[in-house]
Amino acid sequence: MKAFTYERARTPAAAAAAVAGNKGAKFIAGGTNLLDLMKLEIETPTHLVDVQDLGLDRIEETKEGGLRIGTLVSNTALAADRRVRKDYGVLTRAIVAGASGQLRNKATTGGNLLQRTRCPYFYDTNQACNKRKPGSGCAAIGGFSRQLGVIGTSDSCIATHPSDMAIALRVLDAAVETVDASGKARSIVIGEFHRLPGNTPHLENVLQPGELITAVTLPKPIGGRHFYHKVRDRASYAFALVSVAAVLNEDGSGRAAFGGVAPRPWRVEAADAQMRSGAGAVAKTAFAEARPTHENAFKVALAERTLAALIAENRA
Amino acid sequence: MKFDTPAGTNPIDTMKVIGQAVDRVDGKLKTTGQAPYAYEHGEIPGKPAYGYIIGAAIAKGRIAAMNTAEAKRMPGVLAIVSAENAQPLGKGSMNTAKLLGGPVVEHYHQAVAVVVAESFEQARSAANAVRIEYERGAGRFDLVKEKPGAQPLTGNDADTHTGDFAGAFASAPVQVDQTYTTPDQNHAMMEPFATIAWWDADALSVWTSNQMIAWNKRELAATFKLPPEKVHVRSPFIGGGFGGKLFLRADAVMAALGAKACGRPVKIAMPRPLMLNNATHRPATIQRIRLGATRDGKLTAIGHESWSGDLPGGGPESATQQTKLLYAGANRLTALRLAELDLPEANAMRAPGEAPGLMALEIAIDEMAEKLGMDPVKFRVLNDTQVDPEHPERPFSQRNLVRCLEEGADRFGWNRRSAKPAQMREGRWLIGMGVAAAFRNNINMTSAARVRLAGDGVVTVETDMTDIGTGSYTIIAQTAAEMMGLPVEKVRVKLGDSSFPASAGSGGQWGANSATSGVYAACAKLRDMAAQSLGMDPASAEFSDGRVRAGNRSAALAEAAKAGELVAEETMQWGDLGKKFQQSTFGAHFVEVAVDSYTGETRVRRMLAVCAAGRILNPKTARSQVIGAMTMGVGGALMEELAVDKRFGFFVNHDLAGYEVPVHADIPHQDVVFLDEADDKVSPMKAKGVGELGLCGVGAAVANAVYNATGVRVRDYPITLHKYLAKLPAIA
Amino acid sequence: MAQQPPAMAVTFKVNGKAQALMLDTRTTLLDALRDHIGLMGTKKGCDHGQCGACTVLVNGTRINSCLSLAVMHEGDAVTTIEGLGTPEQLHPMQAAFVKHDGFQCGYCTPGQICSAVAVLEEIRAGIPSHVQGDVGTAPEMSLPEMRERMSGNICRCGAYSNIAEAMAEVAGVRIAETHGAQSDAGAEA
């Protein structure tokens, strides 16, 4: 871990200014991913701006009838919120499928969205990785890729986004609210928040330097039955091979997003339109552009079968 | 004391303390955080400095240049030691690769330098600032590719031939001929390798985390070219080992080098992401098993060949061991082949040989039973043997495998299993049951102890035996208590110090029986001394309730030490009963799994082990050994695999997120039954080991249950869902 | 002489006792407890949030102390294994671990016990979990719930089954009943 200076910001704009004005600065909230990466010198900030005192830790109702979730709301608090459990069950289910109780107590809403990939070649600084060191190549391609992406990947990077929470947010059409150093706020729909790697896999989202996530907003409840199924080799405390977040209606219509398969939560609205035709039709559309490796080709079939299980459960 | 005739009645048979489910005597320390592990000892001369190990970034080749200039200038840095500036090191006999590499690199993450600084943070940061240029060499990383060139071995690992295997197999009316694979596995003990080392002139002292104190002392002496008496090794608490801490490792060598360089104690805990490639692992195997049987289910031909790889000069995974002894059959073949690989060093992990060997053999037996249309329990019972099949003149000292199988089947509700696979469903779950035999040899090792009787009546045991979670503290206390007629509370046990008499150490499931036998021997001597001190006849003196009785005389045991502490030291040595009798431990594992018919996720629902392992010294700690081993067996069956990058020659998933071991949610309630046994041929304790037995066969029992649930036979471990997903029943 | 790394003052309470430290900003809460305060009961198993051995309670909530900087804990109240009980006066959870042999090597044990104490509170507080059939309802005090919630604490010695029984005893859950509930893979949709 490289040496760094540390400060606690008092307002969102001050935090944004502190980071925007310092090329080596980063925000820290829960720290569960950032410190992990700093120990390995995958992240090497020279200054940390701690945002824990910004008061962005409340969940409020919006005038549109949805919820505004402060960026510092812990994963545990978000999953446990009465309104979330009642109206956005897919979000609670996704969060409690991720990490461990200890990590969820510390991890924040904004931080969860900004998690970096768990690709083992990204984590091993001896290996080539375009995400960690642009232009160095991708050791994962042709390597151990069972956990890695099958769609939305590129010749530069086949990493996945590891978040469970984000998969649910994608299916709920959430939006990310930010503020920049000038105090200017904006809202980014979740589907446009994470970028695909292309030939710049080190750019993972659309945030500008110093831009701070202040909240995640959920539109008004969409009804339906809420499902999140995460498939992994052990029963808990592991990243997804494949996960499916789905909101299904009584008439068989609905929407689904997939985790563990792509560099961002994977949802294809045109595929949602096939829901009443069954999992096969949805998967065929959603994964039409899949280009898996020989080690992870099973993920496409697994995604279909997992969705099929949820559809069957919805019918039952 | 030499054990060379079967044990008669002795004080252990009283079983007032031995055989009782005594709580761990170190339990309160461990549960309150007061038990000090290697990194945590405060008893050191002076303020420690912190070391951080740098591992090689390539698997094979050379260091072309190491630039330490920037790192040396960093705050707090005291020393940087590498092969360039280290004293010339010797090499112990038990490691294959050097513990300090460079300029030649033998495997990925081989230690090539240590940075020592005033703080951990400074050392870690400076280690990252050392710039190393490598010249990458060509390596061999793929066992499949190297298999054709694999070589036969000699000694215990030589091929064995009994009868006419080829002829019998060819003419057998029912045959199984299948190939199975097991992956590289990691011990993944929770405490990382850790050492605090310091020098006092030319004498080296370490607090370390090691299973075998006497080996560690000898290897440290060899490495630093010291007379053994100049080395002091202490390891009173060890946060798990499973074979990974049998040997001297880089943490101790680098801490000692760092301490020499900066003239202070140096403490090092190896970073977890470095451990999986730096240290030893259980090597992958490819196993071909051929079985021939008559139509009525008698095995006539048993052939087991296994291929594994290791660094040049290393050894094989002896996966055929159990096949020599487990089932009857006149015509037999076993063969081990060893390929050279440039992956990290292969070596022992819990139940080396049998653990992967039974993972294969016990699937093959299940396959044969199915071909024969026989129940797999009945098939195993039918092919039981009471003698060493390769040397029929050697009976087993005691063998109750059949009882384990039959009693287990009864208790588990085996009769509810459908012989035809993929028949049992609960909702979307496919349910299956599997069985496997457990088998692991008993090994006895020379073991010494010293016991002291103080004037307050407290007995103190000193031996360099280790407790790696096995319960050594407790069963040794029980042994001394039983021998001296005391309650456990009146016994103090001191372990893991090389200044104590050398014990068997912890490995090969020999620790419990061998180390308590050493304590038995020392206590036998102390009994004689105590009786003599009290003027009683040692031969007829009885020790119970804190008193010594002979004839019509009785005295408090403490009286014997009134004039001064009595000290007895003795070594247990072993005669040839192990040659005359095959000494082994047995068991049967039963497992029920549910497999999600949609997603292929497997959940273990029920587990039962029935074990026959001689006298159980403490049913509470022995049971914990077995359930822990069963848990590791579930890991081996369903998830554990070091993924090899065959291009760059390293284990890719080298941390505890990537290398998945079972978590709480993977493990159901586990049942363990110990048959009531006492084996008089193995030791005066009449006990054998259970710690490795508990692992042997579990993987196959899970595999057979998954087959029974799904009808899909997977022969490549771990049984992860992508290997059978496409063959599961079609979904709606 | 090289420039010294940034150091900062931080004060927090550990097991009720105020601690005022001057620390390299890089120091984790875990290393502050172990190397600076001398409380070695909290263990470092992986230092990356992958094992749970470093679990402590901060303001009553369990966290991985390895993934938190000490300087982020100004004013916090930290409880470690040493603060739960002592060999002379065990916490009920510590006593239950001894009774049920919920450990072997002991290295993950302080983290397991801190987690176990917190897990029972989390269930009582109604925090949802992955194994609930309906996250809209309050979770049950059951072994499957405990097993799921304890899954961030790895025990390679494999004492899980015994740990669950120790927790059940402290929670007042009858074990015979909950063993039946273990067969939930299949019953649960």
PDB file of C-alpha atoms in Angstrom, chain B residues 23-24 26-37 39-41 50 73-76 119-122 124-125 185-192 237-240 242 267 269 271-273 275 349-350 426-429 431 467-471 592 594 603-606 620-629 631-632 635 640 655-659 661-670, chain C residues 1-5 24-28 31-32 34-36 39-48 50-53 81-91 93-95 97-110 112-113 130-131 143-144 146-165 167 175 179 182-189:
ATOM      1  CA  ASP B  23     -13.576 -30.453  26.972  1.00  0.00           C
ATOM      2  CA  ARG B  24     -10.381 -29.199  25.351  1.00  0.00           C
ATOM      3  CA  ASP B  26      -6.883 -25.207  25.897  1.00  0.00           C
ATOM      4  CA  GLY B  27     -10.466 -24.313  25.029  1.00  0.00           C
ATOM      5  CA  LYS B  28     -10.813 -21.310  27.284  1.00  0.00           C
ATOM      6  CA  LEU B  29      -7.605 -19.807  25.938  1.00  0.00           C
ATOM      7  CA  LYS B  30      -8.645 -20.298  22.343  1.00  0.00           C
ATOM      8  CA  THR B  31     -12.171 -18.989  22.748  1.00  0.00           C
ATOM      9  CA  THR B  32     -11.035 -15.837  24.539  1.00  0.00           C
ATOM     10  CA  GLY B  33      -8.212 -14.981  22.153  1.00  0.00           C
ATOM     11  CA  GLN B  34      -5.572 -15.695  24.771  1.00  0.00           C
ATOM     12  CA  ALA B  35      -3.792 -18.546  22.985  1.00  0.00           C
ATOM     13  CA  PRO B  36      -0.730 -17.028  21.299  1.00  0.00           C
ATOM     14  CA  TYR B  37       0.064 -18.081  17.738  1.00  0.00           C
ATOM     15  CA  TYR B  39       3.152 -13.983  15.101  1.00  0.00           C
ATOM     16  CA  GLU B  40       1.753 -13.005  18.462  1.00  0.00           C
ATOM     17  CA  HIS B  41       4.402 -13.843  21.025  1.00  0.00           C
ATOM     18  CA  TYR B  50       8.606  -6.480  10.164  1.00  0.00           C
ATOM     19  CA  ARG B  73      15.469   4.783   0.407  1.00  0.00           C
ATOM     20  CA  MET B  74      11.919   4.357   1.609  1.00  0.00           C
ATOM     21  CA  PRO B  75      10.973   5.292   5.175  1.00  0.00           C
ATOM     22  CA  GLY B  76      11.682   2.742   7.845  1.00  0.00           C
ATOM     23  CA  SER B 119       6.557  -1.277  10.450  1.00  0.00           C
ATOM     24  CA  PHE B 120       4.470  -3.746   8.497  1.00  0.00           C
ATOM     25  CA  GLU B 121       3.100  -0.944   6.321  1.00  0.00           C
ATOM     26  CA  GLN B 122       6.590   0.272   5.471  1.00  0.00           C
ATOM     27  CA  ARG B 124       4.932  -3.994   2.424  1.00  0.00           C
ATOM     28  CA  SER B 125       5.234  -0.712   0.588  1.00  0.00           C
ATOM     29  CA  GLN B 185      -5.481 -28.754  -3.860  1.00  0.00           C
ATOM     30  CA  ASN B 186      -4.357 -26.359  -1.166  1.00  0.00           C
ATOM     31  CA  HIS B 187      -4.309 -26.865   2.588  1.00  0.00           C
ATOM     32  CA  ALA B 188      -5.783 -23.399   3.148  1.00  0.00           C
ATOM     33  CA  MET B 189      -5.187 -23.505   6.886  1.00  0.00           C
ATOM     34  CA  MET B 190      -6.511 -20.360   8.519  1.00  0.00           C
ATOM     35  CA  GLU B 191      -3.292 -19.166  10.124  1.00  0.00           C
ATOM     36  CA  PRO B 192      -0.801 -18.110   7.473  1.00  0.00           C
ATOM     37  CA  PHE B 237      -0.301 -23.056  19.086  1.00  0.00           C
ATOM     38  CA  ILE B 238      -0.743 -23.696  15.398  1.00  0.00           C
ATOM     39  CA  GLY B 239      -3.612 -22.320  13.385  1.00  0.00           C
ATOM     40  CA  GLY B 240      -4.108 -25.389  11.279  1.00  0.00           C
ATOM     41  CA  PHE B 242      -3.146 -30.255   7.297  1.00  0.00           C
ATOM     42  CA  LYS B 267       8.306 -11.067  12.358  1.00  0.00           C
ATOM     43  CA  ALA B 269       3.311 -13.553   8.274  1.00  0.00           C
ATOM     44  CA  PRO B 271       0.518 -12.693   2.760  1.00  0.00           C
ATOM     45  CA  ARG B 272      -2.337 -14.997   1.815  1.00  0.00           C
ATOM     46  CA  PRO B 273      -2.139 -14.270  -1.930  1.00  0.00           C
ATOM     47  CA  MET B 275       0.821 -18.670   0.075  1.00  0.00           C
ATOM     48  CA  MET B 349      -1.826 -32.746   2.370  1.00  0.00           C
ATOM     49  CA  ARG B 350      -4.131 -34.467   4.852  1.00  0.00           C
ATOM     50  CA  GLU B 426     -38.435 -33.400  -4.103  1.00  0.00           C
ATOM     51  CA  GLY B 427     -39.856 -30.507  -6.060  1.00  0.00           C
ATOM     52  CA  ARG B 428     -37.157 -29.332  -8.391  1.00  0.00           C
ATOM     53  CA  TRP B 429     -34.441 -31.111  -6.417  1.00  0.00           C
ATOM     54  CA  ILE B 431     -32.055 -36.512  -4.396  1.00  0.00           C
ATOM     55  CA  ASP B 467      -1.521 -29.447  18.694  1.00  0.00           C
ATOM     56  CA  ILE B 468      -2.671 -28.255  15.294  1.00  0.00           C
ATOM     57  CA  GLY B 469      -6.294 -28.394  16.367  1.00  0.00           C
ATOM     58  CA  THR B 470      -6.157 -32.129  16.764  1.00  0.00           C
ATOM     59  CA  GLY B 471      -6.590 -32.032  20.530  1.00  0.00           C
ATOM     60  CA  GLU B 592     -27.199 -37.568   0.815  1.00  0.00           C
ATOM     61  CA  ALA B 594     -29.825 -32.673  -3.471  1.00  0.00           C
ATOM     62  CA  ARG B 603     -26.230 -29.273  -1.603  1.00  0.00           C
ATOM     63  CA  VAL B 604     -25.108 -31.895   0.872  1.00  0.00           C
ATOM     64  CA  ARG B 605     -28.111 -32.663   3.080  1.00  0.00           C
ATOM     65  CA  ARG B 606     -26.936 -35.423   5.392  1.00  0.00           C
ATOM     66  CA  LYS B 620     -15.378 -35.169  21.627  1.00  0.00           C
ATOM     67  CA  THR B 621     -12.114 -34.134  20.010  1.00  0.00           C
ATOM     68  CA  ALA B 622     -11.999 -37.268  17.837  1.00  0.00           C
ATOM     69  CA  ARG B 623     -15.469 -36.522  16.538  1.00  0.00           C
ATOM     70  CA  SER B 624     -14.369 -32.988  15.717  1.00  0.00           C
ATOM     71  CA  GLN B 625     -11.452 -34.371  13.757  1.00  0.00           C
ATOM     72  CA  VAL B 626     -13.821 -36.520  11.753  1.00  0.00           C
ATOM     73  CA  ILE B 627     -16.463 -33.869  11.054  1.00  0.00           C
ATOM     74  CA  GLY B 628     -13.709 -31.477  10.061  1.00  0.00           C
ATOM     75  CA  ALA B 629     -12.293 -34.027   7.684  1.00  0.00           C
ATOM     76  CA  THR B 631     -16.065 -30.964   5.645  1.00  0.00           C
ATOM     77  CA  MET B 632     -12.766 -30.958   3.782  1.00  0.00           C
ATOM     78  CA  GLY B 635     -14.714 -29.285  -0.464  1.00  0.00           C
ATOM     79  CA  GLU B 640     -11.652 -27.236  -4.359  1.00  0.00           C
ATOM     80  CA  ASP B 655      -6.363 -16.465  -2.471  1.00  0.00           C
ATOM     81  CA  LEU B 656      -9.278 -17.509  -0.269  1.00  0.00           C
ATOM     82  CA  ALA B 657     -11.855 -15.917  -2.547  1.00  0.00           C
ATOM     83  CA  GLY B 658     -10.568 -17.755  -5.600  1.00  0.00           C
ATOM     84  CA  TYR B 659      -9.748 -21.073  -3.947  1.00  0.00           C
ATOM     85  CA  VAL B 661     -13.338 -24.148   0.560  1.00  0.00           C
ATOM     86  CA  PRO B 662     -16.645 -25.024   2.224  1.00  0.00           C
ATOM     87  CA  VAL B 663     -18.404 -22.368   4.276  1.00  0.00           C
ATOM     88  CA  HIS B 664     -20.963 -22.826   7.040  1.00  0.00           C
ATOM     89  CA  ALA B 665     -23.853 -22.954   4.579  1.00  0.00           C
ATOM     90  CA  ASP B 666     -22.322 -25.908   2.716  1.00  0.00           C
ATOM     91  CA  ILE B 667     -22.261 -28.217   5.692  1.00  0.00           C
ATOM     92  CA  PRO B 668     -25.297 -29.868   7.291  1.00  0.00           C
ATOM     93  CA  HIS B 669     -25.409 -31.536  10.664  1.00  0.00           C
ATOM     94  CA  GLN B 670     -22.883 -34.360  10.616  1.00  0.00           C
TER      95      GLN B 670
ATOM     96  CA  MET C   1      16.530  10.348   5.312  1.00  0.00           C
ATOM     97  CA  ALA C   2      13.394   9.422   3.497  1.00  0.00           C
ATOM     98  CA  GLN C   3      10.249  11.398   4.086  1.00  0.00           C
ATOM     99  CA  GLN C   4       8.169   9.802   6.810  1.00  0.00           C
ATOM    100  CA  PRO C   5       4.792   8.467   5.735  1.00  0.00           C
ATOM    101  CA  ASP C  24       0.603   5.600   9.772  1.00  0.00           C
ATOM    102  CA  THR C  25      -2.590   6.294   7.797  1.00  0.00           C
ATOM    103  CA  ARG C  26      -2.197   2.874   6.125  1.00  0.00           C
ATOM    104  CA  THR C  27      -2.718   1.011   9.385  1.00  0.00           C
ATOM    105  CA  THR C  28      -5.823  -1.132   9.324  1.00  0.00           C
ATOM    106  CA  ASP C  31      -3.161  -4.089  12.664  1.00  0.00           C
ATOM    107  CA  ALA C  32      -3.892  -1.275  15.095  1.00  0.00           C
ATOM    108  CA  ARG C  34      -2.732  -6.345  17.096  1.00  0.00           C
ATOM    109  CA  ASP C  35       0.484  -4.407  16.615  1.00  0.00           C
ATOM    110  CA  HIS C  36      -0.269  -1.126  18.358  1.00  0.00           C
ATOM    111  CA  LEU C  39      -4.718  -7.270  21.495  1.00  0.00           C
ATOM    112  CA  MET C  40      -3.724 -10.380  19.565  1.00  0.00           C
ATOM    113  CA  GLY C  41      -7.032 -12.169  19.904  1.00  0.00           C
ATOM    114  CA  THR C  42      -8.306 -10.743  16.619  1.00  0.00           C
ATOM    115  CA  LYS C  43      -6.680 -12.798  13.881  1.00  0.00           C
ATOM    116  CA  LYS C  44      -5.259 -12.093  10.465  1.00  0.00           C
ATOM    117  CA  GLY C  45      -6.127 -14.986   8.199  1.00  0.00           C
ATOM    118  CA  CYS C  46      -6.145 -13.409   4.763  1.00  0.00           C
ATOM    119  CA  ASP C  47      -6.005  -9.607   5.209  1.00  0.00           C
ATOM    120  CA  HIS C  48      -8.398  -9.287   2.241  1.00  0.00           C
ATOM    121  CA  GLN C  50     -11.975 -13.446   2.399  1.00  0.00           C
ATOM    122  CA  CYS C  51     -11.975 -15.403   5.666  1.00  0.00           C
ATOM    123  CA  GLY C  52     -13.592 -13.518   8.549  1.00  0.00           C
ATOM    124  CA  ALA C  53     -10.890 -14.286  11.134  1.00  0.00           C
ATOM    125  CA  ILE C  81     -12.866 -11.226  21.527  1.00  0.00           C
ATOM    126  CA  GLU C  82     -10.992 -10.063  24.622  1.00  0.00           C
ATOM    127  CA  GLY C  83     -13.880  -7.747  25.411  1.00  0.00           C
ATOM    128  CA  LEU C  84     -16.499 -10.482  25.286  1.00  0.00           C
ATOM    129  CA  GLY C  85     -15.090 -12.603  28.062  1.00  0.00           C
ATOM    130  CA  THR C  86     -12.017 -13.951  29.774  1.00  0.00           C
ATOM    131  CA  PRO C  87     -10.898 -17.491  30.629  1.00  0.00           C
ATOM    132  CA  GLU C  88     -12.133 -16.818  34.161  1.00  0.00           C
ATOM    133  CA  GLN C  89     -15.414 -15.335  33.011  1.00  0.00           C
ATOM    134  CA  LEU C  90     -16.460 -16.669  29.650  1.00  0.00           C
ATOM    135  CA  HIS C  91     -19.162 -15.037  27.561  1.00  0.00           C
ATOM    136  CA  MET C  93     -21.037 -17.921  23.443  1.00  0.00           C
ATOM    137  CA  GLN C  94     -17.451 -18.680  24.421  1.00  0.00           C
ATOM    138  CA  ALA C  95     -18.660 -21.234  26.946  1.00  0.00           C
ATOM    139  CA  PHE C  97     -18.029 -23.087  21.877  1.00  0.00           C
ATOM    140  CA  VAL C  98     -15.994 -24.929  24.515  1.00  0.00           C
ATOM    141  CA  LYS C  99     -18.877 -27.226  25.399  1.00  0.00           C
ATOM    142  CA  HIS C 100     -19.739 -28.082  21.787  1.00  0.00           C
ATOM    143  CA  ASP C 101     -16.108 -28.140  20.624  1.00  0.00           C
ATOM    144  CA  GLY C 102     -16.887 -25.437  18.082  1.00  0.00           C
ATOM    145  CA  PHE C 103     -13.253 -25.075  17.057  1.00  0.00           C
ATOM    146  CA  GLN C 104     -10.096 -27.056  16.618  1.00  0.00           C
ATOM    147  CA  CYS C 105      -6.952 -25.089  15.801  1.00  0.00           C
ATOM    148  CA  GLY C 106      -8.584 -22.002  17.293  1.00  0.00           C
ATOM    149  CA  TYR C 107      -7.348 -19.502  14.766  1.00  0.00           C
ATOM    150  CA  CYS C 108     -10.679 -18.580  13.213  1.00  0.00           C
ATOM    151  CA  THR C 109     -12.387 -18.904  16.590  1.00  0.00           C
ATOM    152  CA  PRO C 110     -12.324 -15.303  17.864  1.00  0.00           C
ATOM    153  CA  GLN C 112     -16.388 -16.977  14.666  1.00  0.00           C
ATOM    154  CA  ILE C 113     -17.434 -16.048  18.187  1.00  0.00           C
ATOM    155  CA  HIS C 130     -30.346 -15.280   1.576  1.00  0.00           C
ATOM    156  CA  VAL C 131     -32.070 -18.402   2.925  1.00  0.00           C
ATOM    157  CA  LEU C 143     -29.875 -23.374  12.091  1.00  0.00           C
ATOM    158  CA  PRO C 144     -30.150 -22.709   8.343  1.00  0.00           C
ATOM    159  CA  MET C 146     -27.295 -19.207  11.372  1.00  0.00           C
ATOM    160  CA  ARG C 147     -25.328 -21.231   8.838  1.00  0.00           C
ATOM    161  CA  GLU C 148     -25.978 -18.758   6.047  1.00  0.00           C
ATOM    162  CA  ARG C 149     -25.149 -15.740   8.190  1.00  0.00           C
ATOM    163  CA  MET C 150     -21.968 -17.341   9.540  1.00  0.00           C
ATOM    164  CA  SER C 151     -20.692 -18.106   6.050  1.00  0.00           C
ATOM    165  CA  GLY C 152     -18.313 -15.156   6.050  1.00  0.00           C
ATOM    166  CA  ASN C 153     -16.277 -16.927   8.719  1.00  0.00           C
ATOM    167  CA  ILE C 154     -14.282 -19.754   7.224  1.00  0.00           C
ATOM    168  CA  CYS C 155     -13.167 -22.622   9.452  1.00  0.00           C
ATOM    169  CA  ARG C 156     -10.807 -24.936   7.613  1.00  0.00           C
ATOM    170  CA  CYS C 157     -10.794 -27.360  10.546  1.00  0.00           C
ATOM    171  CA  GLY C 158     -14.454 -27.783   9.677  1.00  0.00           C
ATOM    172  CA  ALA C 159     -16.085 -27.154  13.040  1.00  0.00           C
ATOM    173  CA  TYR C 160     -19.210 -25.749  11.371  1.00  0.00           C
ATOM    174  CA  SER C 161     -21.616 -28.388  12.608  1.00  0.00           C
ATOM    175  CA  ASN C 162     -20.433 -27.878  16.182  1.00  0.00           C
ATOM    176  CA  ILE C 163     -20.487 -24.096  15.910  1.00  0.00           C
ATOM    177  CA  ALA C 164     -24.106 -24.249  14.782  1.00  0.00           C
ATOM    178  CA  GLU C 165     -24.939 -26.322  17.835  1.00  0.00           C
ATOM    179  CA  MET C 167     -25.087 -21.017  18.640  1.00  0.00           C
ATOM    180  CA  ILE C 175     -31.344 -28.727  18.128  1.00  0.00           C
ATOM    181  CA  HIS C 179     -31.733 -30.767  12.338  1.00  0.00           C
ATOM    182  CA  GLN C 182     -31.394 -28.856   7.624  1.00  0.00           C
ATOM    183  CA  SER C 183     -32.897 -30.854   4.830  1.00  0.00           C
ATOM    184  CA  ASP C 184     -34.259 -27.631   3.417  1.00  0.00           C
ATOM    185  CA  ALA C 185     -32.549 -28.022   0.044  1.00  0.00           C
ATOM    186  CA  GLY C 186     -35.480 -29.661  -1.609  1.00  0.00           C
ATOM    187  CA  ALA C 187     -38.224 -28.359   0.597  1.00  0.00           C
ATOM    188  CA  GLU C 188     -37.423 -24.722  -0.091  1.00  0.00           C
ATOM    189  CA  ALA C 189     -38.556 -23.416  -3.457  1.00  0.00           C
TER     190      ALA C 189
END
